[in-house]
mmCIF file of C-alpha atoms in Angstrom:
data_model
loop_
_atom_site.group_PDB
_atom_site.id
_atom_site.type_symbol
_atom_site.label_atom_id
_atom_site.label_comp_id
_atom_site.label_asym_id
_atom_site.label_seq_id
_atom_site.Cartn_x
_atom_site.Cartn_y
_atom_site.Cartn_z
ATOM 1 C CA ALA Y 1 93.865 147.673 174.209
ATOM 2 C CA GLN Y 2 92.681 148.221 170.757
ATOM 3 C CA THR Y 3 89.369 148.368 169.490
ATOM 4 C CA VAL Y 4 87.759 148.423 166.710
ATOM 5 C CA THR Y 5 84.000 149.140 166.712
ATOM 6 C CA GLN Y 6 80.863 149.314 163.824
ATOM 7 C CA SER Y 7 78.125 151.215 164.528
ATOM 8 C CA GLN Y 8 75.833 150.175 161.302
ATOM 9 C CA PRO Y 9 75.062 146.622 162.088
ATOM 10 C CA GLU Y 10 73.064 146.379 158.533
ATOM 11 C CA MET Y 11 73.347 148.500 155.643
ATOM 12 C CA SER Y 12 71.249 148.728 152.461
ATOM 13 C CA VAL Y 13 72.148 150.315 149.124
ATOM 14 C CA GLN Y 14 70.305 150.547 145.786
ATOM 15 C CA GLU Y 15 72.354 148.871 142.307
ATOM 16 C CA ALA Y 16 73.845 151.174 140.819
ATOM 17 C CA GLU Y 17 74.378 153.301 143.593
ATOM 18 C CA THR Y 18 77.454 154.261 146.225
ATOM 19 C CA VAL Y 19 77.345 153.522 150.246
ATOM 20 C CA THR Y 20 79.520 154.186 152.754
ATOM 21 C CA LEU Y 21 80.999 151.821 155.861
ATOM 22 C CA SER Y 22 81.738 153.280 158.778
ATOM 23 C CA CYS Y 23 84.748 152.340 160.928
ATOM 24 C CA THR Y 24 86.600 153.788 163.568
ATOM 25 C CA TYR Y 25 88.695 152.061 165.926
ATOM 26 C CA ASP Y 26 91.719 153.358 169.584
ATOM 27 C CA THR Y 27 94.427 152.899 169.572
ATOM 28 C CA SER Y 28 97.824 154.332 171.261
ATOM 29 C CA GLU Y 29 99.837 152.859 168.407
ATOM 30 C CA SER Y 30 101.080 154.883 166.021
ATOM 31 C CA ASP Y 31 102.595 152.002 163.537
ATOM 32 C CA TYR Y 32 99.353 149.743 162.333
ATOM 33 C CA TYR Y 33 97.044 148.388 159.603
ATOM 34 C CA LEU Y 34 94.477 148.737 158.524
ATOM 35 C CA PHE Y 35 91.161 146.101 156.127
ATOM 36 C CA TRP Y 36 88.014 145.460 155.565
ATOM 37 C CA TYR Y 37 87.014 142.077 155.032
ATOM 38 C CA LYS Y 38 83.811 140.781 153.358
ATOM 39 C CA GLN Y 39 82.363 137.303 154.074
ATOM 40 C CA PRO Y 40 79.050 136.260 151.441
ATOM 41 C CA PRO Y 41 76.816 134.268 153.280
ATOM 42 C CA SER Y 42 78.266 130.812 153.351
ATOM 43 C CA ARG Y 43 81.605 131.624 151.752
ATOM 44 C CA GLN Y 44 85.040 132.678 152.926
ATOM 45 C CA MET Y 45 86.176 135.950 153.873
ATOM 46 C CA ILE Y 46 87.924 137.713 151.955
ATOM 47 C CA LEU Y 47 90.637 140.357 151.691
ATOM 48 C CA VAL Y 48 88.814 144.336 150.149
ATOM 49 C CA ILE Y 49 90.886 146.525 150.810
ATOM 50 C CA ARG Y 50 94.375 147.242 153.063
ATOM 51 C CA GLN Y 51 95.630 150.752 154.798
ATOM 52 C CA GLU Y 52 99.247 151.167 156.214
ATOM 53 C CA ALA Y 53 98.875 154.121 158.880
ATOM 54 C CA TYR Y 54 101.939 155.614 157.534
ATOM 55 C CA LYS Y 55 100.799 155.906 154.794
ATOM 56 C CA GLN Y 56 98.393 159.293 154.054
ATOM 57 C CA GLN Y 57 96.859 158.573 150.250
ATOM 58 C CA ASN Y 58 93.761 156.409 150.843
ATOM 59 C CA ALA Y 59 94.098 152.775 149.515
ATOM 60 C CA THR Y 60 91.357 151.974 146.757
ATOM 61 C CA GLU Y 61 90.956 148.886 145.114
ATOM 62 C CA ASN Y 62 88.298 149.762 141.880
ATOM 63 C CA ARG Y 63 85.390 150.171 143.127
ATOM 64 C CA PHE Y 64 86.074 150.530 146.344
ATOM 65 C CA SER Y 65 87.914 153.345 148.653
ATOM 66 C CA VAL Y 66 87.980 154.379 152.017
ATOM 67 C CA ASN Y 67 88.349 157.234 153.925
ATOM 68 C CA PHE Y 68 91.240 156.770 156.749
ATOM 69 C CA GLN Y 69 91.196 160.034 158.816
ATOM 70 C CA LYS Y 70 94.190 159.329 161.079
ATOM 71 C CA ALA Y 71 93.638 162.406 163.619
ATOM 72 C CA ALA Y 72 89.924 160.787 164.268
ATOM 73 C CA LYS Y 73 90.185 157.369 164.272
ATOM 74 C CA SER Y 74 88.279 156.441 161.379
ATOM 75 C CA PHE Y 75 88.609 154.094 158.497
ATOM 76 C CA SER Y 76 85.186 153.916 156.278
ATOM 77 C CA LEU Y 77 84.507 151.984 152.919
ATOM 78 C CA LYS Y 78 82.995 153.793 149.876
ATOM 79 C CA ILE Y 79 81.285 151.034 147.919
ATOM 80 C CA SER Y 80 80.469 152.566 144.232
ATOM 81 C CA ASP Y 81 77.962 151.455 142.246
ATOM 82 C CA SER Y 82 77.079 148.533 144.160
ATOM 83 C CA GLN Y 83 76.109 145.438 142.393
ATOM 84 C CA LEU Y 84 74.241 142.724 144.154
ATOM 85 C CA GLY Y 85 76.995 140.576 144.343
ATOM 86 C CA ASP Y 86 78.159 142.760 147.092
ATOM 87 C CA ALA Y 87 75.909 141.705 149.562
ATOM 88 C CA ALA Y 88 77.658 140.459 152.262
ATOM 89 C CA MET Y 89 78.687 140.631 156.146
ATOM 90 C CA TYR Y 90 81.770 143.293 155.707
ATOM 91 C CA PHE Y 91 84.411 143.214 158.414
ATOM 92 C CA CYS Y 92 86.586 146.518 159.458
ATOM 93 C CA ALA Y 93 90.190 145.024 161.054
ATOM 94 C CA TYR Y 94 92.805 146.401 162.693
ATOM 95 C CA VAL Y 95 96.233 144.622 163.199
ATOM 96 C CA GLY Y 96 98.722 146.141 165.586
ATOM 97 C CA SER Y 97 102.311 145.534 167.311
ATOM 98 C CA GLN Y 98 100.881 142.384 168.444
ATOM 99 C CA GLY Y 99 99.835 140.927 165.325
ATOM 100 C CA ASN Y 100 96.992 139.816 166.104
ATOM 101 C CA LEU Y 101 93.694 140.958 164.231
ATOM 102 C CA ILE Y 102 91.398 142.498 165.887
ATOM 103 C CA PHE Y 103 87.601 142.715 164.083
ATOM 104 C CA GLY Y 104 84.488 145.463 164.150
ATOM 105 C CA LYS Y 105 80.863 143.450 165.102
ATOM 106 C CA GLY Y 106 80.544 143.663 161.360
ATOM 107 C CA THR Y 107 77.715 145.641 158.259
ATOM 108 C CA LYS Y 108 75.484 143.662 157.221
ATOM 109 C CA LEU Y 109 74.967 144.838 153.453
ATOM 110 C CA SER Y 110 72.017 144.558 151.682
ATOM 111 C CA VAL Y 111 71.677 145.689 147.640
ATOM 112 C CA LYS Y 112 68.873 145.942 145.908
ATOM 113 C CA PRO Y 113 67.713 145.539 142.180
ATOM 114 C CA ASP G 1 96.056 129.043 142.536
ATOM 115 C CA ALA G 2 98.514 128.980 145.885
ATOM 116 C CA MET G 3 95.311 129.448 149.213
ATOM 117 C CA VAL G 4 94.559 127.881 152.056
ATOM 118 C CA ILE G 5 91.927 124.952 151.990
ATOM 119 C CA GLN G 6 90.268 123.942 155.023
ATOM 120 C CA ASN G 7 88.535 120.219 155.474
ATOM 121 C CA PRO G 8 86.022 118.983 155.566
ATOM 122 C CA ARG G 9 84.046 122.049 155.067
ATOM 123 C CA TYR G 10 80.463 120.539 157.059
ATOM 124 C CA GLN G 11 81.358 118.794 160.406
ATOM 125 C CA VAL G 12 78.824 116.854 161.942
ATOM 126 C CA THR G 13 79.395 115.201 165.760
ATOM 127 C CA GLN G 14 77.955 114.127 169.308
ATOM 128 C CA PHE G 15 78.490 115.705 172.170
ATOM 129 C CA GLY G 16 81.826 115.436 173.910
ATOM 130 C CA LYS G 17 82.598 113.147 170.649
ATOM 131 C CA PRO G 18 86.052 114.481 169.756
ATOM 132 C CA VAL G 19 86.559 115.429 166.328
ATOM 133 C CA THR G 20 89.648 117.443 164.436
ATOM 134 C CA LEU G 21 89.846 119.409 161.661
ATOM 135 C CA SER G 22 92.024 120.035 158.840
ATOM 136 C CA CYS G 23 94.062 123.108 157.342
ATOM 137 C CA SER G 24 96.896 123.019 155.040
ATOM 138 C CA GLN G 25 97.990 126.033 152.922
ATOM 139 C CA THR G 26 100.226 126.741 149.500
ATOM 140 C CA LEU G 27 101.299 129.715 149.744
ATOM 141 C CA ASN G 28 104.348 128.847 152.482
ATOM 142 C CA HIS G 29 103.410 131.274 155.211
ATOM 143 C CA ASN G 30 105.011 131.074 158.561
ATOM 144 C CA VAL G 31 102.017 132.086 160.732
ATOM 145 C CA MET G 32 98.836 130.055 160.993
ATOM 146 C CA TYR G 33 95.848 131.052 162.740
ATOM 147 C CA TRP G 34 92.265 129.562 164.127
ATOM 148 C CA TYR G 35 89.427 131.323 164.707
ATOM 149 C CA GLN G 36 85.405 130.438 166.228
ATOM 150 C CA GLN G 37 82.844 132.241 164.542
ATOM 151 C CA LYS G 38 79.314 132.105 166.045
ATOM 152 C CA SER G 39 76.651 133.272 163.915
ATOM 153 C CA SER G 40 76.404 136.758 163.062
ATOM 154 C CA GLN G 41 79.867 137.962 165.043
ATOM 155 C CA ALA G 42 83.164 139.134 164.406
ATOM 156 C CA PRO G 43 86.145 135.867 164.068
ATOM 157 C CA LYS G 44 87.333 135.119 167.412
ATOM 158 C CA LEU G 45 91.215 133.975 167.709
ATOM 159 C CA LEU G 46 91.322 131.161 169.520
ATOM 160 C CA PHE G 47 95.466 129.947 168.779
ATOM 161 C CA HIS G 48 98.180 131.203 166.315
ATOM 162 C CA TYR G 49 101.784 128.987 165.683
ATOM 163 C CA TYR G 50 104.812 131.301 164.040
ATOM 164 C CA ASP G 51 106.720 128.641 162.616
ATOM 165 C CA LYS G 52 106.298 125.486 165.587
ATOM 166 C CA ASP G 53 105.835 128.304 168.576
ATOM 167 C CA PHE G 54 101.803 127.520 169.289
ATOM 168 C CA ASN G 55 100.375 130.525 170.595
ATOM 169 C CA ASN G 56 97.582 130.639 172.464
ATOM 170 C CA GLU G 57 94.823 132.970 174.155
ATOM 171 C CA ALA G 58 94.207 133.622 177.170
ATOM 172 C CA ASP G 59 90.261 132.460 177.283
ATOM 173 C CA THR G 60 90.953 129.639 174.613
ATOM 174 C CA PRO G 61 89.422 126.805 176.320
ATOM 175 C CA ASP G 62 91.468 124.214 177.470
ATOM 176 C CA ASN G 63 89.366 122.490 175.479
ATOM 177 C CA PHE G 64 90.870 123.318 172.228
ATOM 178 C CA GLN G 65 94.380 121.737 171.256
ATOM 179 C CA SER G 66 96.343 122.635 168.100
ATOM 180 C CA ARG G 67 98.831 120.897 166.048
ATOM 181 C CA ARG G 68 101.006 121.870 163.558
ATOM 182 C CA PRO G 69 103.253 118.524 161.977
ATOM 183 C CA ASN G 70 104.841 120.894 159.617
ATOM 184 C CA THR G 71 104.633 124.381 157.067
ATOM 185 C CA SER G 72 101.502 123.143 155.374
ATOM 186 C CA PHE G 73 99.819 121.708 157.886
ATOM 187 C CA CYS G 74 97.334 122.622 161.557
ATOM 188 C CA PHE G 75 94.543 120.696 162.637
ATOM 189 C CA LEU G 76 92.076 121.651 165.520
ATOM 190 C CA ASP G 77 90.785 119.144 167.496
ATOM 191 C CA ILE G 78 87.918 120.129 169.547
ATOM 192 C CA ARG G 79 88.606 117.167 173.107
ATOM 193 C CA SER G 80 84.965 117.066 173.975
ATOM 194 C CA PRO G 81 82.002 119.458 171.794
ATOM 195 C CA GLY G 82 80.066 120.442 173.746
ATOM 196 C CA LEU G 83 76.665 122.718 172.271
ATOM 197 C CA GLY G 84 78.006 125.546 172.989
ATOM 198 C CA ASP G 85 81.011 124.763 170.319
ATOM 199 C CA ALA G 86 79.085 124.585 167.219
ATOM 200 C CA ALA G 87 80.370 127.593 165.079
ATOM 201 C CA MET G 88 82.041 128.428 162.018
ATOM 202 C CA TYR G 89 85.991 127.907 162.198
ATOM 203 C CA LEU G 90 87.731 129.114 159.516
ATOM 204 C CA CYS G 91 92.147 128.534 159.291
ATOM 205 C CA ALA G 92 94.026 132.010 158.509
ATOM 206 C CA THR G 93 97.685 132.319 157.844
ATOM 207 C CA SER G 94 99.788 135.214 156.810
ATOM 208 C CA ARG G 95 103.525 135.574 155.867
ATOM 209 C CA GLY G 96 105.554 137.265 158.597
ATOM 210 C CA ASN G 97 106.979 137.389 161.238
ATOM 211 C CA ARG G 98 105.072 138.393 165.460
ATOM 212 C CA GLY G 99 104.199 141.239 165.569
ATOM 213 C CA SER G 100 103.310 141.496 161.542
ATOM 214 C CA THR G 101 100.830 143.358 160.080
ATOM 215 C CA ASP G 102 100.879 141.359 156.934
ATOM 216 C CA THR G 103 97.910 140.356 155.263
ATOM 217 C CA GLN G 104 95.468 137.082 156.604
ATOM 218 C CA TYR G 105 94.114 135.329 154.026
ATOM 219 C CA PHE G 106 91.257 133.088 154.916
ATOM 220 C CA GLY G 107 89.963 129.935 154.311
ATOM 221 C CA PRO G 108 86.523 128.717 153.315
ATOM 222 C CA GLY G 109 85.569 127.554 156.785
ATOM 223 C CA THR G 110 84.943 124.157 158.653
ATOM 224 C CA ARG G 111 80.863 124.208 159.950
ATOM 225 C CA LEU G 112 80.927 122.380 163.249
ATOM 226 C CA THR G 113 77.237 121.358 164.438
ATOM 227 C CA VAL G 114 77.449 119.147 167.950
ATOM 228 C CA LEU G 115 74.480 116.641 168.200
#
């Protein structure tokens, strides 16, 4: 069975600084997708970034980028120039052949002004 | 804007009183999902529909049922809510086929309180 592990329950970053959130996963599949979702307090879960396993190039969306290490089964999220609005719960998620999203337990990110 | 809409955003019910949560989508996606998310936890998949084909997760209690009368709407029925069912209920949709790795798009959720 596939699993997703986020080893950092909470992280904190100073505004304008860079922070990296860790995620590892376990799977025997070769074709899958990985996601980072952001869930602000009492607000909607939104997609931050998506990575196809067959692509070697790391995905980037503005200030958000990933470091995808397929052999190590690692998928970390880097947030550059952190803003107050980045404060949220971040979930790493995996989807494979079953089509079901498998979430990690989440990392709560705080941004200090 | 195309989106996933959930109503109501907040629902209060009494212990044992049936409740129905609603989800609609303007994305014309084939797949609709219901998740339960308890405080400070990851969402847990309850079931999903691929078109009209219902797929129940093995550990979803019988107390939870779902209906999808058409492509746009999906309902979550909780027949006899218990205190442990208090949670945020998230609806999500995706475009693709069964087993697809398409992105899921989430609604804002309905927060259920059971008194």
